[in-house]
Short mmCIF file of C-alpha atoms and ligand atoms in Angstrom, two decimals:
data_model
loop_
_atom_site.label_atom_id
_atom_site.label_comp_id
_atom_site.label_asym_id
_atom_site.label_seq_id
_atom_site.Cartn_x
_atom_site.Cartn_y
_atom_site.Cartn_z
CA MET A 21 -0.19 0.26 -0.05
CA ALA A 22 1.14 3.67 -0.93
CA LYS A 23 2.47 6.02 2.45
CA ALA A 24 0.39 8.82 2.10
CA ASP A 25 0.86 11.95 4.70
CA PHE A 26 -2.84 12.51 5.06
CA LYS A 27 -5.38 10.02 6.14
CA VAL A 28 -6.92 7.93 3.39
CA PRO A 29 -10.44 7.45 3.36
CA GLU A 30 -11.52 4.11 4.14
CA LEU A 31 -13.59 2.03 1.08
CA GLN A 32 -17.29 1.87 2.40
CA GLN A 33 -19.72 -0.99 0.41
CA TYR A 34 -22.53 1.29 0.34
CA PRO A 35 -22.36 5.37 -0.67
CA GLU A 36 -21.97 7.49 2.24
CA ILE A 37 -22.65 11.15 2.40
CA PRO A 38 -20.63 12.82 5.21
CA LEU A 39 -20.92 15.06 7.23
CA LEU A 40 -19.82 18.67 6.64
CA GLU A 41 -16.43 19.51 8.01
CA ALA A 42 -15.14 23.02 6.99
CA GLY A 43 -11.85 24.29 5.82
CA THR A 44 -10.73 20.50 5.58
CA MET A 45 -8.70 21.17 2.12
CA ALA A 46 -8.42 25.26 2.33
CA HIS A 47 -4.50 24.17 2.44
CA SER A 48 -4.90 22.56 -0.66
CA SER A 49 -3.90 24.69 -3.52
CA PRO A 50 -1.67 23.71 -6.63
CA PHE A 51 1.80 25.53 -7.07
CA PHE A 52 1.93 28.63 -8.87
CA SER A 53 2.82 29.22 -12.28
CA LYS A 54 6.17 31.21 -12.84
CA PRO A 55 6.19 34.01 -15.23
CA GLU A 56 8.46 32.30 -17.92
CA PHE A 57 5.22 29.61 -17.94
CA GLN A 58 2.71 32.52 -17.68
CA GLY A 59 4.23 34.89 -20.94
CA PRO A 60 3.67 32.50 -23.97
CA LEU A 61 0.49 31.86 -22.86
CA GLY A 62 -0.10 35.89 -23.00
CA TYR A 63 -0.47 36.27 -19.22
CA PRO A 64 0.83 38.47 -17.01
CA GLY A 65 3.66 36.83 -15.29
CA GLU A 66 2.69 37.77 -12.00
CA LEU A 67 -0.18 39.32 -10.11
CA VAL A 68 -0.37 42.74 -11.46
CA GLU A 69 -1.54 45.96 -9.98
CA GLY A 70 -5.02 47.08 -9.90
CA TRP A 71 -5.96 43.13 -10.02
CA GLN A 72 -9.02 43.87 -8.40
CA GLU A 73 -10.31 45.92 -10.85
CA LYS A 74 -8.69 44.07 -13.88
CA ALA A 75 -10.41 40.91 -12.59
CA ILE A 76 -13.98 42.36 -12.46
CA ASP A 77 -13.33 43.89 -15.92
CA LYS A 78 -12.59 40.21 -17.22
CA MET A 79 -15.75 38.54 -15.26
CA GLY A 80 -17.69 41.41 -17.17
CA GLU A 81 -16.11 40.22 -20.45
CA LEU A 82 -16.57 36.43 -19.85
CA LEU A 83 -20.15 37.12 -18.97
CA GLY A 84 -21.03 39.33 -21.99
CA LYS A 85 -19.01 36.73 -24.27
CA TYR A 86 -20.25 33.20 -22.44
CA ARG A 87 -24.33 33.98 -21.59
CA SER A 88 -23.94 31.01 -20.11
CA LEU A 89 -22.47 31.89 -17.14
CA ARG A 90 -24.86 34.55 -16.34
CA VAL A 91 -27.74 32.27 -16.54
CA TYR A 92 -25.74 30.26 -13.87
CA LEU A 93 -24.58 32.22 -11.79
CA ASP A 94 -28.29 34.03 -11.75
CA SER A 95 -30.09 31.09 -11.83
CA CYS A 96 -29.28 28.65 -8.72
CA VAL A 97 -32.25 28.63 -6.33
CA LYS A 98 -30.38 26.05 -3.19
CA CYS A 99 -32.34 23.35 -3.83
CA GLY A 100 -29.43 21.13 -2.82
CA SER A 101 -29.51 18.20 -5.34
CA CYS A 102 -25.74 18.84 -6.19
CA THR A 103 -24.12 18.59 -2.87
CA ASP A 104 -23.44 15.13 -2.56
CA LYS A 105 -22.71 14.58 -6.11
CA CYS A 106 -18.98 15.85 -6.59
CA HIS A 107 -16.47 13.47 -6.04
CA TYR A 108 -14.59 15.72 -4.25
CA TYR A 109 -17.16 16.33 -1.27
CA LEU A 110 -17.35 12.83 -1.03
CA GLY A 111 -13.83 12.25 -0.63
CA THR A 112 -13.44 15.45 1.71
CA ARG A 113 -16.09 16.88 3.27
CA ASP A 114 -15.15 20.29 2.73
CA PRO A 115 -18.79 22.05 2.12
CA LYS A 116 -16.57 24.49 -0.37
CA ASN A 117 -16.41 21.04 -2.71
CA MET A 118 -19.80 21.00 -2.98
CA PRO A 119 -21.19 21.89 -6.43
CA VAL A 120 -22.75 25.04 -5.49
CA GLY A 121 -20.61 26.02 -2.58
CA ARG A 122 -17.59 25.88 -5.29
CA GLN A 123 -20.43 28.45 -7.94
CA ASP A 124 -20.87 30.62 -4.68
CA LEU A 125 -17.46 31.39 -4.23
CA MET A 126 -17.71 33.30 -8.09
CA ARG A 127 -22.13 34.00 -7.35
CA LYS A 128 -21.13 36.46 -4.30
CA VAL A 129 -18.51 38.64 -6.37
CA TYR A 130 -20.58 38.22 -9.29
CA ARG A 131 -23.71 39.56 -7.71
CA ARG A 132 -21.85 42.63 -5.90
CA HIS A 133 -20.29 43.83 -9.03
CA PHE A 134 -22.99 43.00 -11.87
CA THR A 135 -26.42 42.64 -10.01
CA LEU A 136 -28.22 45.78 -8.61
CA ALA A 137 -29.29 44.14 -5.24
CA GLY A 138 -25.53 43.48 -4.55
CA LYS A 139 -24.38 46.33 -5.51
CA LEU A 140 -27.13 48.60 -3.00
CA PHE A 141 -27.50 45.81 -0.41
CA PRO A 142 -24.58 43.19 -0.59
CA ASN A 143 -25.29 42.04 3.37
CA LEU A 144 -29.18 41.07 2.18
CA VAL A 145 -27.94 39.12 -1.10
CA GLY A 146 -24.92 37.39 0.04
CA ALA A 147 -22.62 39.38 -2.05
CA GLU A 148 -19.22 40.19 -1.51
CA ASP A 149 -15.84 42.13 -2.48
CA LEU A 150 -13.07 40.65 -4.07
CA THR A 151 -10.57 40.67 -1.82
CA LYS A 152 -7.21 38.51 -1.64
CA GLU A 153 -8.62 36.34 0.99
CA VAL A 154 -11.67 35.23 -2.13
CA LEU A 155 -8.82 35.01 -4.25
CA ASP A 156 -6.60 32.71 -2.18
CA ASP A 157 -10.24 30.69 -1.96
CA TRP A 158 -10.75 30.86 -5.75
CA TYR A 159 -7.39 29.67 -5.91
CA SER A 160 -7.77 26.61 -3.66
CA TYR A 161 -11.18 25.28 -4.68
CA PHE A 162 -11.28 26.58 -8.55
CA HIS A 163 -8.09 24.07 -8.44
CA GLN A 164 -10.37 21.51 -6.49
CA CYS A 165 -12.99 21.17 -9.15
CA SER A 166 -11.66 18.37 -11.97
CA GLN A 167 -14.67 20.40 -14.64
CA CYS A 168 -16.11 16.40 -14.69
CA ARG A 169 -19.89 17.85 -15.19
CA ARG A 170 -21.34 14.89 -13.05
CA CYS A 171 -23.09 17.82 -10.60
CA SER A 172 -24.63 19.30 -14.02
CA VAL A 173 -26.51 15.69 -14.58
CA PHE A 174 -28.21 16.15 -11.28
CA CYS A 175 -29.08 20.15 -11.21
CA PRO A 176 -32.77 20.59 -12.13
CA TYR A 177 -31.21 23.50 -14.04
CA GLY A 178 -28.36 22.11 -15.79
CA ILE A 179 -26.05 23.71 -13.91
CA ASP A 180 -22.67 23.61 -15.09
CA THR A 181 -20.28 24.14 -12.55
CA ALA A 182 -16.76 23.07 -14.75
CA GLU A 183 -18.19 25.67 -16.87
CA ILE A 184 -17.72 28.49 -13.61
CA SER A 185 -14.55 26.98 -12.90
CA MET A 186 -13.26 27.21 -16.11
CA ALA A 187 -14.07 31.07 -16.25
CA ALA A 188 -12.58 31.54 -12.70
CA ARG A 189 -9.07 30.16 -13.78
CA GLU A 190 -9.89 32.51 -17.11
CA ILE A 191 -9.99 35.34 -14.73
CA MET A 192 -7.19 34.50 -12.61
CA ASP A 193 -4.86 33.73 -15.15
CA SER A 194 -5.44 37.68 -16.79
CA ILE A 195 -4.03 38.63 -13.75
CA GLY A 196 -0.90 36.61 -13.44
CA VAL A 197 -2.45 34.16 -10.95
CA GLY A 198 -2.09 30.77 -12.69
CA GLN A 199 -1.45 27.02 -12.32
CA LYS A 200 2.24 25.70 -12.85
CA TYR A 201 0.96 22.34 -14.08
CA CYS A 202 -1.16 23.21 -17.29
CA ASN A 203 0.39 26.29 -18.08
CA GLU A 204 3.95 24.89 -17.96
CA ILE A 205 2.61 22.32 -20.32
CA ILE A 206 0.74 24.37 -22.63
CA GLY A 207 3.78 25.93 -23.04
CA LYS A 208 5.36 23.02 -23.99
CA VAL A 209 3.04 22.57 -26.71
CA TYR A 210 4.21 24.99 -28.60
CA LYS A 211 8.01 24.64 -28.28
CA ILE A 212 7.91 21.32 -29.07
CA GLY A 213 4.69 19.99 -29.64
CA ASN A 214 3.85 17.79 -26.52
CA ASN A 215 2.71 18.04 -23.08
CA LEU A 216 6.13 16.02 -22.03
CA GLY A 217 8.22 18.03 -24.10
CA LEU A 218 9.17 15.01 -26.11
CA PRO A 219 11.44 15.93 -29.22
CA GLY A 220 10.80 13.62 -33.09
CA PRO A 221 13.91 12.12 -32.49
CA ALA A 222 12.98 10.64 -28.86
CA LEU A 223 9.41 10.24 -30.73
CA ALA A 224 11.00 7.85 -34.04
CA ASP A 225 13.21 5.44 -31.23
CA THR A 226 10.32 4.86 -29.15
CA LEU A 227 8.03 4.03 -32.45
CA GLU A 228 10.92 2.18 -33.82
CA GLY A 229 11.11 -0.08 -30.27
CA LEU A 230 7.48 -0.52 -30.39
CA GLU A 231 7.95 -2.28 -34.37
CA GLU A 232 10.76 -4.29 -32.99
CA ASP A 233 8.18 -5.60 -29.70
CA VAL A 234 5.38 -6.15 -32.22
CA LEU A 235 7.71 -7.98 -34.62
CA ASP A 236 8.92 -10.40 -31.53
CA ASP A 237 5.86 -10.70 -30.16
CA THR A 238 3.75 -11.98 -33.17
CA GLY A 239 6.57 -12.06 -36.14
CA VAL A 240 4.50 -9.92 -38.15
CA GLU A 241 6.02 -6.60 -39.71
CA VAL A 242 3.24 -3.98 -38.05
CA LYS A 243 4.44 -0.13 -38.86
CA TYR A 244 3.95 2.76 -36.45
CA PRO A 245 4.71 5.48 -39.06
CA LEU A 246 5.96 9.17 -38.16
CA ASP A 247 5.94 12.16 -40.46
CA GLN A 248 4.52 10.06 -43.11
CA GLU A 249 3.87 12.39 -46.06
CA GLY A 250 0.42 11.44 -48.34
CA ALA A 251 -0.34 8.92 -45.35
CA GLU A 252 -4.38 8.81 -45.36
CA ILE A 253 -4.89 8.51 -41.54
CA LEU A 254 -3.03 11.40 -39.21
CA LEU A 255 -3.57 9.94 -35.62
CA VAL A 256 -3.53 12.51 -32.98
CA THR A 257 -2.97 10.62 -29.54
CA PRO A 258 -2.05 12.16 -25.91
CA SER A 259 2.12 12.02 -25.67
CA ALA A 260 1.56 9.42 -22.44
CA ASP A 261 0.75 7.05 -24.83
CA PHE A 262 3.98 6.83 -26.22
CA PHE A 263 5.33 5.56 -23.24
CA ALA A 264 3.78 5.65 -19.95
CA GLU A 265 2.00 2.16 -18.36
CA PRO A 266 -0.56 1.26 -19.37
CA HIS A 267 -0.98 4.07 -22.49
CA VAL A 268 1.62 2.62 -24.49
CA ASP A 269 -0.35 -0.83 -24.95
CA GLY A 270 -3.04 1.06 -26.14
CA LEU A 271 -0.63 2.67 -28.91
CA ILE A 272 0.72 -0.74 -29.89
CA GLY A 273 -3.16 -1.93 -29.94
CA TYR A 274 -4.16 0.90 -32.62
CA GLY A 275 -0.92 0.49 -34.91
CA LYS A 276 -2.18 -3.10 -35.04
CA VAL A 277 -5.71 -2.15 -35.67
CA PHE A 278 -4.35 0.28 -38.70
CA HIS A 279 -2.10 -2.70 -39.93
CA GLU A 280 -5.49 -5.63 -40.16
CA ALA A 281 -7.69 -2.67 -41.73
CA GLY A 282 -5.05 -2.58 -44.61
CA VAL A 283 -4.95 1.63 -44.32
CA SER A 284 -1.80 4.01 -44.32
CA TRP A 285 -1.96 5.99 -41.30
CA THR A 286 0.77 8.36 -39.38
CA LEU A 287 1.71 10.19 -36.57
CA SER A 288 2.76 13.78 -36.32
CA SER A 289 5.99 14.95 -34.83
CA TYR A 290 4.95 18.74 -34.86
CA ALA A 291 1.08 17.51 -33.87
CA SER A 292 2.32 14.55 -30.94
CA GLU A 293 -0.44 15.93 -28.90
CA ALA A 294 -3.72 15.29 -28.85
CA ALA A 295 -4.45 16.92 -25.08
CA ASN A 296 -5.71 20.70 -25.64
CA PHE A 297 -4.89 22.07 -21.65
CA GLY A 298 -6.33 25.25 -23.24
CA MET A 299 -9.79 23.45 -22.13
CA PHE A 300 -8.63 23.35 -18.04
CA ILE A 301 -7.79 26.95 -17.92
CA GLY A 302 -10.91 28.22 -19.87
CA SER A 303 -9.13 29.42 -22.51
CA TYR A 304 -10.56 29.79 -25.73
CA GLU A 305 -7.24 31.24 -26.88
CA ASN A 306 -5.45 28.80 -25.87
CA MET A 307 -7.20 26.03 -26.78
CA ARG A 308 -7.26 27.16 -30.33
CA ARG A 309 -3.65 27.41 -30.79
CA VAL A 310 -3.11 24.12 -29.71
CA ALA A 311 -5.81 22.78 -32.29
CA GLN A 312 -4.51 24.89 -35.09
CA ARG A 313 -1.31 22.38 -34.47
CA ILE A 314 -3.52 19.52 -35.90
CA ARG A 315 -4.90 21.39 -39.22
CA LYS A 316 -1.12 22.65 -39.93
CA ALA A 317 -0.38 18.74 -39.36
CA ALA A 318 -3.24 17.71 -41.32
CA LEU A 319 -2.42 19.65 -44.42
CA ASP A 320 1.27 19.10 -44.34
CA LEU A 321 1.46 15.79 -44.31
CA GLY A 322 -1.68 15.44 -47.08
CA VAL A 323 -3.95 13.38 -44.79
CA LYS A 324 -7.51 12.33 -45.54
CA ARG A 325 -8.73 11.73 -42.11
CA ILE A 326 -7.96 12.12 -39.14
CA VAL A 327 -8.37 10.09 -35.92
CA PHE A 328 -7.94 10.55 -32.34
CA GLY A 329 -6.51 7.96 -29.46
CA GLU A 330 -7.53 7.16 -26.22
CA CYS A 331 -7.88 10.61 -24.55
CA GLY A 332 -10.90 11.91 -23.10
CA HIS A 333 -10.95 15.75 -23.22
CA ALA A 334 -8.87 15.71 -26.12
CA TRP A 335 -11.95 13.68 -27.70
CA ARG A 336 -14.19 16.63 -25.92
CA VAL A 337 -12.51 19.51 -27.24
CA ALA A 338 -12.43 17.33 -30.93
CA TYR A 339 -15.83 16.33 -30.78
CA SER A 340 -17.45 20.02 -29.55
CA PHE A 341 -14.99 22.53 -30.72
CA LEU A 342 -12.63 20.97 -33.19
CA ASN A 343 -14.46 22.96 -36.23
CA THR A 344 -14.87 26.04 -34.56
CA LEU A 345 -11.30 26.13 -33.21
CA ALA A 346 -9.48 24.93 -36.37
CA GLY A 347 -11.70 24.64 -39.00
CA PRO A 348 -12.87 24.22 -42.03
CA TRP A 349 -11.30 20.55 -43.00
CA ASP A 350 -12.77 20.84 -46.07
CA PHE A 351 -9.36 19.26 -47.19
CA LEU A 352 -10.39 15.49 -46.01
CA ASP A 353 -12.48 12.83 -47.29
CA PRO A 354 -15.74 13.58 -46.31
CA SER A 355 -17.26 10.16 -46.13
CA TYR A 356 -15.50 9.92 -42.74
CA PRO A 357 -16.42 11.86 -39.35
CA VAL A 358 -14.19 14.81 -38.58
CA PRO A 359 -12.78 13.20 -36.32
CA GLN A 360 -13.27 9.90 -35.43
CA HIS A 361 -12.68 8.30 -32.05
CA ILE A 362 -10.36 5.16 -32.64
CA CYS A 363 -12.72 3.30 -30.70
CA GLU A 364 -15.18 4.02 -33.75
CA PHE A 365 -12.50 2.86 -36.22
CA THR A 366 -12.27 -0.43 -34.57
CA TYR A 367 -15.74 -0.91 -33.57
CA ASP A 368 -16.87 -0.29 -37.21
CA LEU A 369 -14.22 -3.09 -38.42
CA ILE A 370 -15.38 -5.57 -35.81
CA GLN A 371 -18.99 -4.96 -37.06
CA LYS A 372 -17.82 -5.56 -40.58
CA GLY A 373 -16.29 -8.97 -39.43
CA LYS A 374 -13.06 -7.28 -40.22
CA LEU A 375 -11.03 -8.22 -37.37
CA ARG A 376 -10.32 -11.73 -36.02
CA PHE A 377 -10.02 -12.30 -31.91
CA ASP A 378 -8.65 -15.13 -29.57
CA LYS A 379 -10.53 -13.82 -26.60
CA SER A 380 -8.42 -16.42 -24.47
CA GLN A 381 -5.50 -14.27 -24.45
CA ASN A 382 -7.47 -11.61 -21.64
CA ASP A 383 -8.98 -14.88 -20.00
CA ASP A 384 -5.87 -13.74 -17.04
CA MET A 385 -8.38 -10.48 -16.41
CA VAL A 386 -11.74 -9.84 -15.32
CA LEU A 387 -12.80 -6.51 -16.66
CA THR A 388 -14.43 -3.60 -15.63
CA TYR A 389 -15.12 -0.02 -17.00
CA HIS A 390 -14.69 3.29 -15.92
CA ASP A 391 -16.81 5.77 -18.11
CA SER A 392 -13.95 8.78 -18.25
CA CYS A 393 -16.18 11.63 -17.63
CA ASN A 394 -15.14 14.32 -20.59
CA VAL A 395 -16.65 11.03 -22.89
CA ALA A 396 -19.57 10.15 -20.88
CA ARG A 397 -20.96 13.80 -20.69
CA ALA A 398 -19.56 15.99 -23.34
CA SER A 399 -19.14 14.02 -26.19
CA ARG A 400 -20.78 11.30 -28.06
CA MET A 401 -19.34 8.49 -30.16
CA GLY A 402 -20.69 6.55 -33.19
CA ASP A 403 -24.44 8.23 -35.30
CA ARG A 404 -25.91 6.77 -32.01
CA PRO A 405 -26.79 8.67 -29.04
CA GLY A 406 -25.15 6.52 -26.08
CA GLY A 407 -22.81 5.70 -28.81
CA GLN A 408 -20.12 6.70 -26.12
CA PHE A 409 -21.32 4.47 -23.46
CA GLU A 410 -22.14 1.29 -25.87
CA ILE A 411 -18.79 1.53 -28.37
CA PRO A 412 -16.21 0.94 -26.39
CA ARG A 413 -18.40 -1.86 -24.01
CA ALA A 414 -18.64 -3.71 -27.28
CA ILE A 415 -15.14 -3.58 -27.76
CA ILE A 416 -14.39 -4.92 -24.82
CA ARG A 417 -16.89 -7.71 -25.05
CA ALA A 418 -15.82 -8.49 -28.45
CA THR A 419 -12.15 -8.83 -27.31
CA CYS A 420 -12.80 -10.34 -23.58
CA ASN A 421 -14.99 -13.21 -22.08
CA TYR A 422 -15.49 -11.55 -18.58
CA PHE A 423 -16.76 -8.10 -18.11
CA TYR A 424 -18.95 -7.03 -15.29
CA ASP A 425 -20.40 -3.13 -15.46
CA MET A 426 -20.00 -1.26 -11.82
CA ASP A 427 -22.61 -0.35 -9.99
CA GLU A 428 -25.30 1.73 -12.23
CA GLU A 429 -25.40 4.98 -9.94
CA THR A 430 -21.28 4.96 -10.83
CA ILE A 431 -21.74 4.42 -14.72
CA ARG A 432 -22.70 6.14 -17.92
CA GLU A 433 -23.61 9.53 -17.82
CA ARG A 434 -23.80 9.37 -13.94
CA THR A 435 -19.85 8.44 -13.71
CA PHE A 436 -17.60 9.18 -10.99
CA CYS A 437 -14.57 11.19 -12.52
CA CYS A 438 -10.92 9.26 -11.64
CA GLY A 439 -10.26 12.34 -9.49
CA GLY A 440 -7.35 13.73 -11.71
CA GLY A 441 -9.09 15.49 -14.75
CA GLY A 442 -9.40 18.74 -15.36
CA GLY A 443 -5.96 19.89 -14.80
CA LEU A 444 -5.47 18.39 -11.51
CA LEU A 445 -3.18 15.18 -12.28
CA THR A 446 0.02 16.96 -10.55
CA ASP A 447 2.16 15.68 -6.93
CA ASP A 448 1.19 18.92 -5.28
CA LEU A 449 -2.47 17.85 -5.29
CA MET A 450 -2.25 14.24 -4.25
CA GLU A 451 -3.81 14.45 -1.16
CA LEU A 452 -7.53 15.95 -3.45
CA ARG A 453 -6.20 13.25 -6.07
CA VAL A 454 -6.22 10.23 -3.79
CA LYS A 455 -9.35 11.67 -2.01
CA GLY A 456 -11.44 12.79 -4.99
CA ALA A 457 -11.00 9.30 -6.33
CA ARG A 458 -12.65 7.57 -3.20
CA PRO A 459 -16.21 7.02 -4.87
CA ARG A 460 -14.66 5.21 -8.26
CA VAL A 461 -12.66 2.96 -5.96
CA GLU A 462 -15.41 2.07 -3.76
CA ALA A 463 -17.73 1.27 -6.65
CA LEU A 464 -14.75 -0.67 -8.23
CA ASN A 465 -14.30 -2.76 -5.05
CA ASN A 466 -17.21 -3.57 -4.45
CA VAL A 467 -17.84 -5.12 -8.41
CA MET A 468 -13.94 -7.21 -7.53
CA GLN A 469 -15.53 -8.30 -3.85
CA GLU A 470 -18.95 -9.34 -5.93
CA LYS A 471 -18.12 -10.32 -9.02
CA GLY A 472 -14.11 -10.82 -8.81
CA VAL A 473 -12.89 -8.34 -11.15
CA THR A 474 -9.07 -8.16 -11.40
CA HIS A 475 -8.94 -5.52 -13.72
CA MET A 476 -10.75 -1.89 -15.05
CA ALA A 477 -10.28 -0.31 -18.89
CA ALA A 478 -10.47 3.29 -19.63
CA ILE A 479 -10.02 5.19 -22.89
CA CYS A 480 -8.73 8.72 -20.69
CA ALA A 481 -4.90 9.11 -20.93
CA ILE A 482 -5.68 11.41 -17.38
CA CYS A 483 -7.60 8.09 -16.07
CA LYS A 484 -5.02 5.89 -16.51
CA SER A 485 -2.27 7.81 -15.40
CA GLN A 486 -4.38 8.94 -12.17
CA PHE A 487 -5.41 5.52 -11.44
CA SER A 488 -2.39 3.78 -11.98
CA LYS A 489 -1.19 6.39 -9.04
CA VAL A 490 -3.74 6.25 -6.46
CA LEU A 491 -4.91 2.72 -6.53
CA PRO A 492 -2.14 1.69 -4.30
CA TYR A 493 -3.48 4.08 -1.94
CA TYR A 494 -5.99 2.10 -1.31
CA GLY A 495 -3.97 -1.45 -0.91
CA MET A 496 -4.65 -2.17 -4.70
CA GLU A 497 -1.73 -2.80 -7.75
CA MET A 498 -1.37 -0.04 -10.51
CA ASP A 499 -1.85 -2.37 -13.12
CA GLN A 500 -5.23 -3.05 -12.41
CA ILE A 501 -5.51 -0.31 -14.91
CA VAL A 502 -5.39 -0.91 -18.57
CA SER A 503 -6.25 0.74 -21.94
CA LEU A 504 -9.19 -0.25 -23.98
CA HIS A 505 -6.47 -1.29 -27.16
CA GLN A 506 -4.29 -3.21 -24.69
CA LEU A 507 -7.60 -5.52 -24.71
CA VAL A 508 -7.61 -4.90 -28.50
CA SER A 509 -3.88 -5.84 -28.64
CA ASN A 510 -3.72 -8.45 -26.93
CA ALA A 511 -6.58 -10.34 -28.26
CA ILE A 512 -6.04 -9.50 -31.78
CA VAL A 513 -5.04 -12.12 -34.42
CA LEU A 514 -2.94 -10.44 -37.24
CA THR A 515 -2.88 -12.03 -40.88
CA GLY A 516 -0.32 -14.31 -41.02
CA GLN A 517 -0.04 -14.81 -36.95
CA GLU A 518 -0.97 -17.97 -35.76
CA THR A 519 -2.97 -18.12 -32.59
CA GLU A 520 -1.84 -20.36 -29.69
CA ASP A 521 -4.32 -23.26 -30.53
CA GLU A 522 -3.40 -23.16 -34.15
CA GLU A 523 0.60 -23.61 -32.95
CA GLU A 524 -0.33 -26.36 -30.34
CA ALA A 525 -2.16 -28.16 -33.22
CA GLU A 526 0.57 -27.54 -35.65
CA GLU A 527 2.98 -29.10 -33.00
CA ALA A 528 0.89 -31.93 -32.18
CA GLU A 529 0.55 -32.77 -36.34
CA GLU A 530 4.03 -32.59 -36.57
CA ALA A 531 4.74 -34.84 -33.07
CA ALA A 532 2.45 -37.71 -34.49
S1 SF4 B 617 -17.69 19.86 -12.45
FE1 SF4 B 617 -17.48 18.16 -10.91
S2 SF4 B 617 -15.72 18.20 -10.20
FE2 SF4 B 617 -16.49 20.45 -10.72
S3 SF4 B 617 -18.28 20.62 -8.90
FE3 SF4 B 617 -19.08 19.17 -10.56
S4 SF4 B 617 -18.76 17.21 -9.76
FE4 SF4 B 617 -17.54 18.22 -8.52
S1 SF4 B 618 -28.76 21.46 -8.06
FE1 SF4 B 618 -28.41 23.23 -9.71
S2 SF4 B 618 -30.21 24.50 -8.68
FE2 SF4 B 618 -29.65 22.67 -6.90
S3 SF4 B 618 -28.28 24.01 -5.40
FE3 SF4 B 618 -27.20 22.65 -7.09
S4 SF4 B 618 -26.31 24.52 -8.58
FE4 SF4 B 618 -27.98 25.17 -7.75
#
């Protein structure tokens, strides 16, 4: 079990709504972004002079730009439906981690400056000035929201706390109060092309190594091409897929699927990142700059299609905003969706009977599936509503013999966040990450006890990294989290590759 310098919550069999304990997470804040990380994103390096006035001006600008923000701040009736729906509240007991509590941090300032009642009678309507103390609370608690949108599913008015958190982060960035983890990463994408700062030659080395590994394992030459001009498909995937575990096993799987489909494909060293942290900091401009790299890579390489690898928020940005951020995509083949998810691609081949699987290759695992928030609640997949839930499950069923879902209240649209989304996947927030993972880990633990589940599959790079880090805090193994296309990779029988049964039959024949 991983050691913690904080109390790891005990797992319960039945969901427990905790008693309030004010201020339990007031100490939790991510590291501040330094001036060298702020500058490339267009933000001041440190808290600017006259920051209160500038922050209120920025809030006014956002209220004008995003009508939803004003509606959300105006329409809460304090019904309480959302209060016990946030994994961070359930894991920390802190009332400011209740969605409505988090919203109120901004709502109070909004009322003070943008409503008549708040200007005239602030005390009567709970209005508040933006003091340094309030700003500190914003920095702390708007970085305790993974922008998962679970609360919005239960709010009768559909109030989306994620959008309020994004706006708060954008306001803070604009006055020089940025978060190191997100802003440093976005800078790396601008400079090198991906979140991890992996240069082209390192990517080429990794891909060459994967080709050798697959050849050793299967006897089949599967290619993992980089910067191949004229390829039909550009695969845009999170950079974690190039080296992290279990992500890289997913990348191996994508390559095998493309190989069996007989299509030419390529990765790009210029757009070697599907993730788009511009969304986490609420910055449309940074989101656009990151997305533009994909457009340039697609044009430079002359591809006809774009496929996204397994990454939750990348898929949200791609599915919901890619056209407005970096379109029009009229130079791509209109016969295919722009963009397409790797799960759609694989599922389509399965439907057409073009992939052969030996499911027994996954018999050492009993699977469950974690719906990642940004896929589940902020996008779709395929041509039918609910495709984002059904397509990944159909792929698991096609490649594995043993699969059980977790409790209905914790999956599909109601899925719990892994605890590390929304730009919080950083070690300076480990306590929050571990405590926030509790509801998901509880549901996993239950299905482990009841059905003998051993592994959980996911299609999000952040979920995979988060679970491999936090599961050991709950006495589980880090490799209990697997990539969906890792299951595909294990089970797929490549053309020219012999299954174990065929090898055994051949050996028996020779012996006879
Ligand atoms: S969006 Fe998710 S993390 Fe943020 S308040 Fe709502 S439930 Fe909590
Ligand atoms: S569920 Fe919606 S209306 Fe009710 S308290 Fe929460 S945010 Fe406000």
